[in-house]
């Protein structure tokens, strides 16, 4: 086979086969597969919208808002007919909506298009989904059954965990999600750091922690898109992403339900950790839909160090 030509004589493992082999419960694997398919529809919308953006972007970013809403509509409408989802909560909506008949097993959280303000720069953006077994305003650890994220970059990839490791798939030209990395495992310690929030807004304890990483020779890798920034830590097998408490916003920026819980689930399943600087993200009680929370997520050494610095700060 020549370089760059896929070798279809070799056996590939697609997403459905992988979940079946891993004994992911049937309804859950059907739901995860449907979410992966929705990623293709969202990607198609990004393509359409990007063409329009070339001439029409206004100072209010209205085009991006349209795109966020379209991604949300795609998810809501498709999930409504999946037969597996009782309630849908989205970063784009003020309240949880009931989309099932009332006896479905799963409750969904969605950040339909994370990092959409980057769409005109052609940096990667993504979709983040949490799949819960119970109504979502409860403690995360007990309710998350699975989490998925999709990256829209040079390639479309999807990463899922159903509590049996973390796995990555790449969408091929035939429209199939093919297994690319199984049981991704982070090293104890990585060498990249990804830092949100303005430096002048950081707390003294956080600043000391970052200075520690800098002395240790960590390389800065921050795109400004949560999905690709987390994906980088995962695929490079370690490092740290943080969006800390800021002086003016002590809860940071990122949302616990829509962004942090699903990513914490995926990174923990890959042997990493996620805390708010003190407490595990998945053990934080969720009281509000749009609750924000500081985050330190990545390999164990860096997250434990962050906890140490914050405890002594
Ligand atoms: O969803 C919020 C988001 O766009 C994330 O994707 C990203 O991590 C963060 O905001 C970037 O924030 P800032 O522009 O403050 O670095
Ligand atoms: Mn987001």
PDB file of C-alpha atoms and ligand atoms in Angstrom:
ATOM      1  CA  UNK A   1       0.000   0.000   0.000  1.00  0.00           C
ATOM      2  CA  UNK A   2       1.333   3.433  -0.888  1.00  0.00           C
ATOM      3  CA  UNK A   3       1.699   6.066   1.790  1.00  0.00           C
ATOM      4  CA  UNK A   4      -1.446   8.041   2.472  1.00  0.00           C
ATOM      5  CA  UNK A   5      -3.699   5.357   1.074  1.00  0.00           C
ATOM      6  CA  UNK A   6      -5.795   3.550   3.658  1.00  0.00           C
ATOM      7  CA  UNK A   7      -5.262  -0.168   3.636  1.00  0.00           C
ATOM      8  CA  UNK A   8      -8.793  -1.542   3.634  1.00  0.00           C
ATOM      9  CA  UNK A   9      -7.522  -5.078   3.286  1.00  0.00           C
ATOM     10  CA  UNK A  10      -6.603  -4.813   6.971  1.00  0.00           C
ATOM     11  CA  UNK A  11      -9.233  -5.184   9.630  1.00  0.00           C
ATOM     12  CA  UNK A  12     -10.268  -2.010  11.406  1.00  0.00           C
ATOM     13  CA  UNK A  13     -12.276  -1.696  14.593  1.00  0.00           C
ATOM     14  CA  UNK A  14     -15.089   0.793  14.385  1.00  0.00           C
ATOM     15  CA  UNK A  15     -16.797   2.481  17.308  1.00  0.00           C
ATOM     16  CA  UNK A  16     -19.768   0.130  17.476  1.00  0.00           C
ATOM     17  CA  UNK A  17     -17.647  -2.998  17.379  1.00  0.00           C
ATOM     18  CA  UNK A  18     -15.323  -1.567  20.012  1.00  0.00           C
ATOM     19  CA  UNK A  19     -18.158  -0.834  22.434  1.00  0.00           C
ATOM     20  CA  UNK A  20     -19.711  -4.225  21.817  1.00  0.00           C
ATOM     21  CA  UNK A  21     -16.403  -5.983  22.492  1.00  0.00           C
ATOM     22  CA  UNK A  22     -15.931  -3.896  25.634  1.00  0.00           C
ATOM     23  CA  UNK A  23     -19.398  -5.010  26.844  1.00  0.00           C
ATOM     24  CA  UNK A  24     -20.770  -1.496  27.085  1.00  0.00           C
ATOM     25  CA  UNK A  25     -24.447  -1.870  27.903  1.00  0.00           C
ATOM     26  CA  UNK A  26     -26.572  -1.952  24.741  1.00  0.00           C
ATOM     27  CA  UNK A  27     -28.647   1.215  25.141  1.00  0.00           C
ATOM     28  CA  UNK A  28     -25.572   3.144  26.207  1.00  0.00           C
ATOM     29  CA  UNK A  29     -23.532   2.040  23.214  1.00  0.00           C
ATOM     30  CA  UNK A  30     -26.371   2.894  20.846  1.00  0.00           C
ATOM     31  CA  UNK A  31     -26.621   6.316  22.416  1.00  0.00           C
ATOM     32  CA  UNK A  32     -22.860   6.950  22.214  1.00  0.00           C
ATOM     33  CA  UNK A  33     -22.869   5.867  18.587  1.00  0.00           C
ATOM     34  CA  UNK A  34     -25.731   8.228  17.804  1.00  0.00           C
ATOM     35  CA  UNK A  35     -23.855  11.087  19.455  1.00  0.00           C
ATOM     36  CA  UNK A  36     -20.824  10.320  17.287  1.00  0.00           C
ATOM     37  CA  UNK A  37     -23.069  10.503  14.218  1.00  0.00           C
ATOM     38  CA  UNK A  38     -24.400  13.889  15.401  1.00  0.00           C
ATOM     39  CA  UNK A  39     -20.782  15.055  15.319  1.00  0.00           C
ATOM     40  CA  UNK A  40     -20.885  14.618  11.540  1.00  0.00           C
ATOM     41  CA  UNK A  41     -23.984  16.813  11.280  1.00  0.00           C
ATOM     42  CA  UNK A  42     -22.428  19.485  13.471  1.00  0.00           C
ATOM     43  CA  UNK A  43     -19.282  19.356  11.376  1.00  0.00           C
ATOM     44  CA  UNK A  44     -21.386  19.903   8.245  1.00  0.00           C
ATOM     45  CA  UNK A  45     -22.891  23.017   9.886  1.00  0.00           C
ATOM     46  CA  UNK A  46     -19.436  24.321  10.741  1.00  0.00           C
ATOM     47  CA  UNK A  47     -18.442  23.976   7.099  1.00  0.00           C
ATOM     48  CA  UNK A  48     -21.522  25.857   5.889  1.00  0.00           C
ATOM     49  CA  UNK A  49     -21.147  28.579   8.452  1.00  0.00           C
ATOM     50  CA  UNK A  50     -17.452  28.998   7.862  1.00  0.00           C
ATOM     51  CA  UNK A  51     -18.088  29.894   4.284  1.00  0.00           C
ATOM     52  CA  UNK A  52     -20.535  32.580   5.361  1.00  0.00           C
ATOM     53  CA  UNK A  53     -18.173  33.874   8.012  1.00  0.00           C
ATOM     54  CA  UNK A  54     -15.658  34.768   5.332  1.00  0.00           C
ATOM     55  CA  UNK A  55     -17.793  37.755   4.355  1.00  0.00           C
ATOM     56  CA  UNK A  56     -20.306  38.370   7.111  1.00  0.00           C
ATOM     57  CA  UNK A  57     -18.737  38.361  10.535  1.00  0.00           C
ATOM     58  CA  UNK A  58     -20.034  41.300  12.541  1.00  0.00           C
ATOM     59  CA  UNK A  59     -18.621  42.831  15.701  1.00  0.00           C
ATOM     60  CA  UNK A  60     -21.142  40.998  17.873  1.00  0.00           C
ATOM     61  CA  UNK A  61     -20.082  37.582  16.575  1.00  0.00           C
ATOM     62  CA  UNK A  62     -23.666  36.801  15.551  1.00  0.00           C
ATOM     63  CA  UNK A  63     -22.623  34.147  13.112  1.00  0.00           C
ATOM     64  CA  UNK A  64     -20.942  32.154  15.842  1.00  0.00           C
ATOM     65  CA  UNK A  65     -24.066  32.416  17.967  1.00  0.00           C
ATOM     66  CA  UNK A  66     -26.079  30.979  15.105  1.00  0.00           C
ATOM     67  CA  UNK A  67     -23.638  28.126  14.895  1.00  0.00           C
ATOM     68  CA  UNK A  68     -23.858  27.416  18.637  1.00  0.00           C
ATOM     69  CA  UNK A  69     -27.627  27.300  18.370  1.00  0.00           C
ATOM     70  CA  UNK A  70     -27.609  25.062  15.313  1.00  0.00           C
ATOM     71  CA  UNK A  71     -25.334  22.579  17.077  1.00  0.00           C
ATOM     72  CA  UNK A  72     -27.680  22.642  20.059  1.00  0.00           C
ATOM     73  CA  UNK A  73     -30.730  22.068  17.826  1.00  0.00           C
ATOM     74  CA  UNK A  74     -29.038  19.145  16.102  1.00  0.00           C
ATOM     75  CA  UNK A  75     -28.301  17.478  19.420  1.00  0.00           C
ATOM     76  CA  UNK A  76     -31.687  18.148  20.954  1.00  0.00           C
ATOM     77  CA  UNK A  77     -33.679  17.001  17.918  1.00  0.00           C
ATOM     78  CA  UNK A  78     -31.620  13.875  17.296  1.00  0.00           C
ATOM     79  CA  UNK A  79     -31.559  12.887  20.953  1.00  0.00           C
ATOM     80  CA  UNK A  80     -35.285  13.374  21.174  1.00  0.00           C
ATOM     81  CA  UNK A  81     -35.778  10.573  18.670  1.00  0.00           C
ATOM     82  CA  UNK A  82     -33.033   8.337  20.023  1.00  0.00           C
ATOM     83  CA  UNK A  83     -35.401   6.708  22.489  1.00  0.00           C
ATOM     84  CA  UNK A  84     -32.742   6.646  25.208  1.00  0.00           C
ATOM     85  CA  UNK A  85     -32.837  10.155  26.627  1.00  0.00           C
ATOM     86  CA  UNK A  86     -35.240  11.550  29.211  1.00  0.00           C
ATOM     87  CA  UNK A  87     -33.791  15.006  29.815  1.00  0.00           C
ATOM     88  CA  UNK A  88     -31.487  17.325  27.914  1.00  0.00           C
ATOM     89  CA  UNK A  89     -29.465  20.135  29.498  1.00  0.00           C
ATOM     90  CA  UNK A  90     -27.363  22.382  27.324  1.00  0.00           C
ATOM     91  CA  UNK A  91     -25.041  25.331  27.811  1.00  0.00           C
ATOM     92  CA  UNK A  92     -27.228  27.057  25.237  1.00  0.00           C
ATOM     93  CA  UNK A  93     -30.416  26.785  27.334  1.00  0.00           C
ATOM     94  CA  UNK A  94     -31.584  28.243  30.644  1.00  0.00           C
ATOM     95  CA  UNK A  95     -33.314  25.110  31.897  1.00  0.00           C
ATOM     96  CA  UNK A  96     -33.265  21.348  31.627  1.00  0.00           C
ATOM     97  CA  UNK A  97     -35.823  20.176  29.086  1.00  0.00           C
ATOM     98  CA  UNK A  98     -37.671  16.914  29.024  1.00  0.00           C
ATOM     99  CA  UNK A  99     -37.282  15.342  25.597  1.00  0.00           C
ATOM    100  CA  UNK A 100     -38.331  11.780  26.322  1.00  0.00           C
ATOM    101  CA  UNK A 101     -41.561  10.159  27.457  1.00  0.00           C
ATOM    102  CA  UNK A 102     -40.312   9.871  31.019  1.00  0.00           C
ATOM    103  CA  UNK A 103     -39.104   6.284  31.229  1.00  0.00           C
ATOM    104  CA  UNK A 104     -35.839   6.600  29.291  1.00  0.00           C
ATOM    105  CA  UNK A 105     -32.599   5.649  31.044  1.00  0.00           C
ATOM    106  CA  UNK A 106     -30.315   8.587  30.325  1.00  0.00           C
ATOM    107  CA  UNK A 107     -29.961  12.290  31.014  1.00  0.00           C
ATOM    108  CA  UNK A 108     -27.707  14.340  28.762  1.00  0.00           C
ATOM    109  CA  UNK A 109     -25.587  17.429  29.299  1.00  0.00           C
ATOM    110  CA  UNK A 110     -24.119  19.189  26.275  1.00  0.00           C
ATOM    111  CA  UNK A 111     -21.725  21.928  25.419  1.00  0.00           C
ATOM    112  CA  UNK A 112     -22.824  21.728  21.773  1.00  0.00           C
ATOM    113  CA  UNK A 113     -19.997  23.783  20.292  1.00  0.00           C
ATOM    114  CA  UNK A 114     -17.212  24.618  22.679  1.00  0.00           C
ATOM    115  CA  UNK A 115     -14.752  27.275  21.543  1.00  0.00           C
ATOM    116  CA  UNK A 116     -17.054  28.485  18.771  1.00  0.00           C
ATOM    117  CA  UNK A 117     -15.459  31.933  18.872  1.00  0.00           C
ATOM    118  CA  UNK A 118     -12.388  30.256  17.323  1.00  0.00           C
ATOM    119  CA  UNK A 119     -14.310  29.152  14.251  1.00  0.00           C
ATOM    120  CA  UNK A 120     -13.043  31.987  12.064  1.00  0.00           C
ATOM    121  CA  UNK A 121      -9.422  31.221  12.983  1.00  0.00           C
ATOM    122  CA  UNK A 122      -9.753  27.587  11.874  1.00  0.00           C
ATOM    123  CA  UNK A 123      -8.430  26.333  15.188  1.00  0.00           C
ATOM    124  CA  UNK A 124     -10.053  23.152  16.478  1.00  0.00           C
ATOM    125  CA  UNK A 125     -13.395  23.342  18.255  1.00  0.00           C
ATOM    126  CA  UNK A 126     -15.466  20.608  19.854  1.00  0.00           C
ATOM    127  CA  UNK A 127     -18.612  19.117  21.351  1.00  0.00           C
ATOM    128  CA  UNK A 128     -18.721  17.851  24.949  1.00  0.00           C
ATOM    129  CA  UNK A 129     -21.391  15.426  26.160  1.00  0.00           C
ATOM    130  CA  UNK A 130     -22.100  13.968  29.601  1.00  0.00           C
ATOM    131  CA  UNK A 131     -24.369  10.923  29.836  1.00  0.00           C
ATOM    132  CA  UNK A 132     -25.948  10.573  33.271  1.00  0.00           C
ATOM    133  CA  UNK A 133     -27.925   7.757  34.838  1.00  0.00           C
ATOM    134  CA  UNK A 134     -29.928  10.102  37.029  1.00  0.00           C
ATOM    135  CA  UNK A 135     -31.238  13.608  36.883  1.00  0.00           C
ATOM    136  CA  UNK A 136     -28.202  15.836  36.601  1.00  0.00           C
ATOM    137  CA  UNK A 137     -28.478  18.171  39.572  1.00  0.00           C
ATOM    138  CA  UNK A 138     -26.878  15.632  41.885  1.00  0.00           C
ATOM    139  CA  UNK A 139     -23.340  14.617  42.699  1.00  0.00           C
ATOM    140  CA  UNK A 140     -21.455  13.817  39.531  1.00  0.00           C
ATOM    141  CA  UNK A 141     -19.650  10.653  40.442  1.00  0.00           C
ATOM    142  CA  UNK A 142     -22.805   8.729  41.049  1.00  0.00           C
ATOM    143  CA  UNK A 143     -24.666   9.895  37.994  1.00  0.00           C
ATOM    144  CA  UNK A 144     -22.185   9.971  35.093  1.00  0.00           C
ATOM    145  CA  UNK A 145     -22.343   6.743  33.111  1.00  0.00           C
ATOM    146  CA  UNK A 146     -20.230   7.922  30.197  1.00  0.00           C
ATOM    147  CA  UNK A 147     -18.723  10.992  28.569  1.00  0.00           C
ATOM    148  CA  UNK A 148     -17.869  11.859  25.000  1.00  0.00           C
ATOM    149  CA  UNK A 149     -16.092  14.653  23.238  1.00  0.00           C
ATOM    150  CA  UNK A 150     -15.671  15.295  19.547  1.00  0.00           C
ATOM    151  CA  UNK A 151     -12.968  17.498  18.029  1.00  0.00           C
ATOM    152  CA  UNK A 152     -13.484  19.311  14.746  1.00  0.00           C
ATOM    153  CA  UNK A 153      -9.943  19.924  13.538  1.00  0.00           C
ATOM    154  CA  UNK A 154      -7.914  18.860  10.534  1.00  0.00           C
ATOM    155  CA  UNK A 155      -9.528  15.507  11.347  1.00  0.00           C
ATOM    156  CA  UNK A 156     -12.702  14.759  13.261  1.00  0.00           C
ATOM    157  CA  UNK A 157     -11.986  12.609  16.275  1.00  0.00           C
ATOM    158  CA  UNK A 158     -14.170  11.318  19.069  1.00  0.00           C
ATOM    159  CA  UNK A 159     -13.105  10.216  22.507  1.00  0.00           C
ATOM    160  CA  UNK A 160     -15.377   8.290  24.799  1.00  0.00           C
ATOM    161  CA  UNK A 161     -15.341   6.586  28.129  1.00  0.00           C
ATOM    162  CA  UNK A 162     -18.139   4.440  29.453  1.00  0.00           C
ATOM    163  CA  UNK A 163     -16.222   3.733  32.651  1.00  0.00           C
ATOM    164  CA  UNK A 164     -14.013   1.102  30.991  1.00  0.00           C
ATOM    165  CA  UNK A 165     -11.010   3.152  29.929  1.00  0.00           C
ATOM    166  CA  UNK A 166     -10.695   6.052  27.509  1.00  0.00           C
ATOM    167  CA  UNK A 167     -10.555   5.455  23.765  1.00  0.00           C
ATOM    168  CA  UNK A 168     -10.079   7.596  20.659  1.00  0.00           C
ATOM    169  CA  UNK A 169     -11.589   7.155  17.203  1.00  0.00           C
ATOM    170  CA  UNK A 170     -10.923   9.005  13.965  1.00  0.00           C
ATOM    171  CA  UNK A 171     -13.590   9.623  11.360  1.00  0.00           C
ATOM    172  CA  UNK A 172     -12.338   8.181   8.086  1.00  0.00           C
ATOM    173  CA  UNK A 173     -13.275   9.198   4.555  1.00  0.00           C
ATOM    174  CA  UNK A 174     -15.953   6.521   4.457  1.00  0.00           C
ATOM    175  CA  UNK A 175     -17.666   8.198   7.399  1.00  0.00           C
ATOM    176  CA  UNK A 176     -16.762   5.507   9.939  1.00  0.00           C
ATOM    177  CA  UNK A 177     -15.250   6.156  13.334  1.00  0.00           C
ATOM    178  CA  UNK A 178     -12.195   3.913  13.400  1.00  0.00           C
ATOM    179  CA  UNK A 179     -10.321   3.043  16.586  1.00  0.00           C
ATOM    180  CA  UNK A 180      -7.021   4.895  16.777  1.00  0.00           C
ATOM    181  CA  UNK A 181      -6.031   4.655  20.456  1.00  0.00           C
ATOM    182  CA  UNK A 182      -7.393   2.184  22.955  1.00  0.00           C
ATOM    183  CA  UNK A 183      -7.090   2.471  26.739  1.00  0.00           C
ATOM    184  CA  UNK A 184      -5.199   5.741  26.614  1.00  0.00           C
ATOM    185  CA  UNK A 185      -3.117   6.022  29.774  1.00  0.00           C
ATOM    186  CA  UNK A 186      -1.520   9.235  30.991  1.00  0.00           C
ATOM    187  CA  UNK A 187       2.003   9.183  32.334  1.00  0.00           C
ATOM    188  CA  UNK A 188       2.476  10.044  36.003  1.00  0.00           C
ATOM    189  CA  UNK A 189       3.917  13.365  34.834  1.00  0.00           C
ATOM    190  CA  UNK A 190       3.862  15.275  31.545  1.00  0.00           C
ATOM    191  CA  UNK A 191       5.699  18.308  30.175  1.00  0.00           C
ATOM    192  CA  UNK A 192       3.089  20.715  28.797  1.00  0.00           C
ATOM    193  CA  UNK A 193       0.915  23.312  30.497  1.00  0.00           C
ATOM    194  CA  UNK A 194      -2.180  25.070  29.258  1.00  0.00           C
ATOM    195  CA  UNK A 195      -3.271  28.139  31.197  1.00  0.00           C
ATOM    196  CA  UNK A 196      -6.536  30.033  31.124  1.00  0.00           C
ATOM    197  CA  UNK A 197      -7.272  33.418  32.673  1.00  0.00           C
ATOM    198  CA  UNK A 198      -5.261  36.621  32.672  1.00  0.00           C
ATOM    199  CA  UNK A 199      -2.039  36.414  34.646  1.00  0.00           C
ATOM    200  CA  UNK A 200      -2.770  39.678  36.474  1.00  0.00           C
ATOM    201  CA  UNK A 201      -6.048  38.110  37.669  1.00  0.00           C
ATOM    202  CA  UNK A 202      -4.452  34.992  39.128  1.00  0.00           C
ATOM    203  CA  UNK A 203      -4.286  34.443  42.883  1.00  0.00           C
ATOM    204  CA  UNK A 204      -0.817  34.446  44.540  1.00  0.00           C
ATOM    205  CA  UNK A 205      -1.033  30.677  45.204  1.00  0.00           C
ATOM    206  CA  UNK A 206      -1.868  29.903  41.582  1.00  0.00           C
ATOM    207  CA  UNK A 207       0.916  32.196  40.364  1.00  0.00           C
ATOM    208  CA  UNK A 208       3.427  30.338  42.568  1.00  0.00           C
ATOM    209  CA  UNK A 209       2.229  27.025  41.133  1.00  0.00           C
ATOM    210  CA  UNK A 210       2.687  28.258  37.565  1.00  0.00           C
ATOM    211  CA  UNK A 211       6.150  29.616  38.405  1.00  0.00           C
ATOM    212  CA  UNK A 212       6.988  26.156  39.735  1.00  0.00           C
ATOM    213  CA  UNK A 213       5.942  24.564  36.410  1.00  0.00           C
ATOM    214  CA  UNK A 214       7.961  27.154  34.511  1.00  0.00           C
ATOM    215  CA  UNK A 215      11.064  26.423  36.576  1.00  0.00           C
ATOM    216  CA  UNK A 216      10.537  22.742  35.864  1.00  0.00           C
ATOM    217  CA  UNK A 217      10.643  23.523  32.128  1.00  0.00           C
ATOM    218  CA  UNK A 218       7.013  22.896  31.109  1.00  0.00           C
ATOM    219  CA  UNK A 219       6.137  24.022  27.582  1.00  0.00           C
ATOM    220  CA  UNK A 220       3.177  26.354  27.070  1.00  0.00           C
ATOM    221  CA  UNK A 221       0.435  24.865  24.893  1.00  0.00           C
ATOM    222  CA  UNK A 222      -2.831  26.832  24.970  1.00  0.00           C
ATOM    223  CA  UNK A 223      -5.203  27.206  22.032  1.00  0.00           C
ATOM    224  CA  UNK A 224      -8.105  28.808  23.909  1.00  0.00           C
ATOM    225  CA  UNK A 225     -10.421  25.929  23.027  1.00  0.00           C
ATOM    226  CA  UNK A 226     -11.124  23.680  25.995  1.00  0.00           C
ATOM    227  CA  UNK A 227     -11.695  20.552  23.898  1.00  0.00           C
ATOM    228  CA  UNK A 228      -8.464  20.662  21.867  1.00  0.00           C
ATOM    229  CA  UNK A 229      -6.509  21.814  24.933  1.00  0.00           C
ATOM    230  CA  UNK A 230      -7.712  18.815  26.944  1.00  0.00           C
ATOM    231  CA  UNK A 231      -7.311  16.555  23.932  1.00  0.00           C
ATOM    232  CA  UNK A 232      -3.691  17.631  23.681  1.00  0.00           C
ATOM    233  CA  UNK A 233      -3.000  16.611  27.277  1.00  0.00           C
ATOM    234  CA  UNK A 234      -4.704  13.263  26.646  1.00  0.00           C
ATOM    235  CA  UNK A 235      -3.034  12.458  23.349  1.00  0.00           C
ATOM    236  CA  UNK A 236       0.418  13.607  24.525  1.00  0.00           C
ATOM    237  CA  UNK A 237      -0.135  11.399  27.601  1.00  0.00           C
ATOM    238  CA  UNK A 238       0.166  14.080  30.238  1.00  0.00           C
ATOM    239  CA  UNK A 239       0.587  17.658  31.342  1.00  0.00           C
ATOM    240  CA  UNK A 240      -1.839  20.098  32.919  1.00  0.00           C
ATOM    241  CA  UNK A 241      -4.762  22.248  31.835  1.00  0.00           C
ATOM    242  CA  UNK A 242      -5.967  24.863  34.271  1.00  0.00           C
ATOM    243  CA  UNK A 243      -8.557  27.600  34.285  1.00  0.00           C
ATOM    244  CA  UNK A 244      -8.145  28.848  37.842  1.00  0.00           C
ATOM    245  CA  UNK A 245     -10.095  30.974  40.286  1.00  0.00           C
ATOM    246  CA  UNK A 246      -9.533  34.591  39.292  1.00  0.00           C
ATOM    247  CA  UNK A 247      -9.531  37.617  41.584  1.00  0.00           C
ATOM    248  CA  UNK A 248     -12.661  38.970  39.922  1.00  0.00           C
ATOM    249  CA  UNK A 249     -14.299  35.578  39.363  1.00  0.00           C
ATOM    250  CA  UNK A 250     -13.424  33.170  42.184  1.00  0.00           C
ATOM    251  CA  UNK A 251     -15.259  30.344  40.421  1.00  0.00           C
ATOM    252  CA  UNK A 252     -13.170  30.662  37.274  1.00  0.00           C
ATOM    253  CA  UNK A 253     -14.859  30.444  33.902  1.00  0.00           C
ATOM    254  CA  UNK A 254     -15.628  26.883  32.904  1.00  0.00           C
ATOM    255  CA  UNK A 255     -18.883  25.137  33.694  1.00  0.00           C
ATOM    256  CA  UNK A 256     -19.002  22.180  35.992  1.00  0.00           C
ATOM    257  CA  UNK A 257     -21.851  20.279  34.372  1.00  0.00           C
ATOM    258  CA  UNK A 258     -21.283  20.956  30.707  1.00  0.00           C
ATOM    259  CA  UNK A 259     -17.505  21.128  30.452  1.00  0.00           C
ATOM    260  CA  UNK A 260     -15.682  19.940  33.560  1.00  0.00           C
ATOM    261  CA  UNK A 261     -17.519  16.820  34.673  1.00  0.00           C
ATOM    262  CA  UNK A 262     -17.378  15.016  31.309  1.00  0.00           C
ATOM    263  CA  UNK A 263     -13.697  15.882  30.839  1.00  0.00           C
ATOM    264  CA  UNK A 264     -12.879  14.876  34.427  1.00  0.00           C
ATOM    265  CA  UNK A 265     -14.558  11.511  33.794  1.00  0.00           C
ATOM    266  CA  UNK A 266     -12.558  10.931  30.605  1.00  0.00           C
ATOM    267  CA  UNK A 267      -9.223  12.020  32.107  1.00  0.00           C
ATOM    268  CA  UNK A 268      -9.736   9.970  35.297  1.00  0.00           C
ATOM    269  CA  UNK A 269     -10.507   6.954  33.151  1.00  0.00           C
ATOM    270  CA  UNK A 270      -7.139   7.572  31.480  1.00  0.00           C
ATOM    271  CA  UNK A 271      -5.384   7.497  34.867  1.00  0.00           C
ATOM    272  CA  UNK A 272      -5.270  11.275  35.346  1.00  0.00           C
ATOM    273  CA  UNK A 273      -6.937  13.578  37.858  1.00  0.00           C
ATOM    274  CA  UNK A 274      -9.203  16.615  37.922  1.00  0.00           C
ATOM    275  CA  UNK A 275      -9.739  18.905  40.912  1.00  0.00           C
ATOM    276  CA  UNK A 276     -10.780  22.451  41.672  1.00  0.00           C
ATOM    277  CA  UNK A 277      -7.479  22.819  43.532  1.00  0.00           C
ATOM    278  CA  UNK A 278      -8.849  21.040  46.604  1.00  0.00           C
ATOM    279  CA  UNK A 279     -11.597  18.621  45.774  1.00  0.00           C
ATOM    280  CA  UNK A 280     -12.144  16.120  42.952  1.00  0.00           C
ATOM    281  CA  UNK A 281     -14.329  17.633  40.243  1.00  0.00           C
ATOM    282  CA  UNK A 282     -16.591  14.576  40.207  1.00  0.00           C
ATOM    283  CA  UNK A 283     -17.324  14.848  43.912  1.00  0.00           C
ATOM    284  CA  UNK A 284     -18.431  18.496  43.826  1.00  0.00           C
ATOM    285  CA  UNK A 285     -22.116  18.942  44.459  1.00  0.00           C
ATOM    286  CA  UNK A 286     -23.924  20.621  41.600  1.00  0.00           C
ATOM    287  CA  UNK A 287     -26.555  23.056  42.746  1.00  0.00           C
ATOM    288  CA  UNK A 288     -27.009  25.201  39.666  1.00  0.00           C
ATOM    289  CA  UNK A 289     -27.144  24.415  35.997  1.00  0.00           C
ATOM    290  CA  UNK A 290     -24.575  27.008  35.040  1.00  0.00           C
ATOM    291  CA  UNK A 291     -22.300  26.536  38.031  1.00  0.00           C
ATOM    292  CA  UNK A 292     -18.708  27.484  37.268  1.00  0.00           C
ATOM    293  CA  UNK A 293     -15.663  26.021  38.919  1.00  0.00           C
ATOM    294  CA  UNK A 294     -11.853  26.384  38.839  1.00  0.00           C
ATOM    295  CA  UNK A 295     -10.124  23.426  37.233  1.00  0.00           C
ATOM    296  CA  UNK A 296      -6.765  21.634  37.395  1.00  0.00           C
ATOM    297  CA  UNK A 297      -6.871  18.615  35.118  1.00  0.00           C
ATOM    298  CA  UNK A 298      -4.224  16.338  33.667  1.00  0.00           C
ATOM    299  CA  UNK A 299      -1.616  13.923  34.901  1.00  0.00           C
ATOM    300  CA  UNK A 300      -1.394  13.074  38.583  1.00  0.00           C
ATOM    301  CA  UNK A 301       1.869  14.788  39.465  1.00  0.00           C
ATOM    302  CA  UNK A 302       0.794  18.201  38.160  1.00  0.00           C
ATOM    303  CA  UNK A 303      -2.698  18.055  39.664  1.00  0.00           C
ATOM    304  CA  UNK A 304      -1.419  16.901  43.058  1.00  0.00           C
ATOM    305  CA  UNK A 305       1.178  19.703  42.966  1.00  0.00           C
ATOM    306  CA  UNK A 306      -1.577  22.214  42.222  1.00  0.00           C
ATOM    307  CA  UNK A 307      -3.512  20.943  45.238  1.00  0.00           C
ATOM    308  CA  UNK A 308      -0.379  21.364  47.380  1.00  0.00           C
ATOM    309  CA  UNK A 309       0.305  24.903  46.207  1.00  0.00           C
ATOM    310  CA  UNK A 310      -3.309  25.950  46.707  1.00  0.00           C
ATOM    311  CA  UNK A 311      -3.480  24.385  50.169  1.00  0.00           C
ATOM    312  CA  UNK A 312      -0.372  26.291  51.222  1.00  0.00           C
ATOM    313  CA  UNK A 313      -1.374  29.535  49.498  1.00  0.00           C
TER     314      UNK A 313
HETATM  315  O1  LIG B   1     -16.271  27.553  26.773  1.00  0.00           O
HETATM  316  C1  LIG B   1     -15.417  28.492  27.182  1.00  0.00           C
HETATM  317  C2  LIG B   1     -14.085  28.598  26.448  1.00  0.00           C
HETATM  318  O2  LIG B   1     -14.239  29.034  25.140  1.00  0.00           O
HETATM  319  C3  LIG B   1     -13.227  27.311  26.473  1.00  0.00           C
HETATM  320  O3  LIG B   1     -13.307  26.574  25.285  1.00  0.00           O
HETATM  321  C4  LIG B   1     -11.831  27.830  26.718  1.00  0.00           C
HETATM  322  O4  LIG B   1     -11.058  26.944  27.484  1.00  0.00           O
HETATM  323  C5  LIG B   1     -12.049  29.117  27.451  1.00  0.00           C
HETATM  324  O5  LIG B   1     -13.365  29.547  27.202  1.00  0.00           O
HETATM  325  C6  LIG B   1     -11.093  30.183  27.007  1.00  0.00           C
HETATM  326  O6  LIG B   1     -11.222  31.293  27.779  1.00  0.00           O
HETATM  327  P1  LIG B   1     -10.217  32.538  27.651  1.00  0.00           P
HETATM  328  O7  LIG B   1     -10.579  33.199  26.377  1.00  0.00           O
HETATM  329  O8  LIG B   1     -10.505  33.364  28.860  1.00  0.00           O
HETATM  330  O9  LIG B   1      -8.819  31.997  27.632  1.00  0.00           O
HETATM  331 MN1  LIG B   2     -17.634  25.773  26.269  1.00  0.00          MN
END
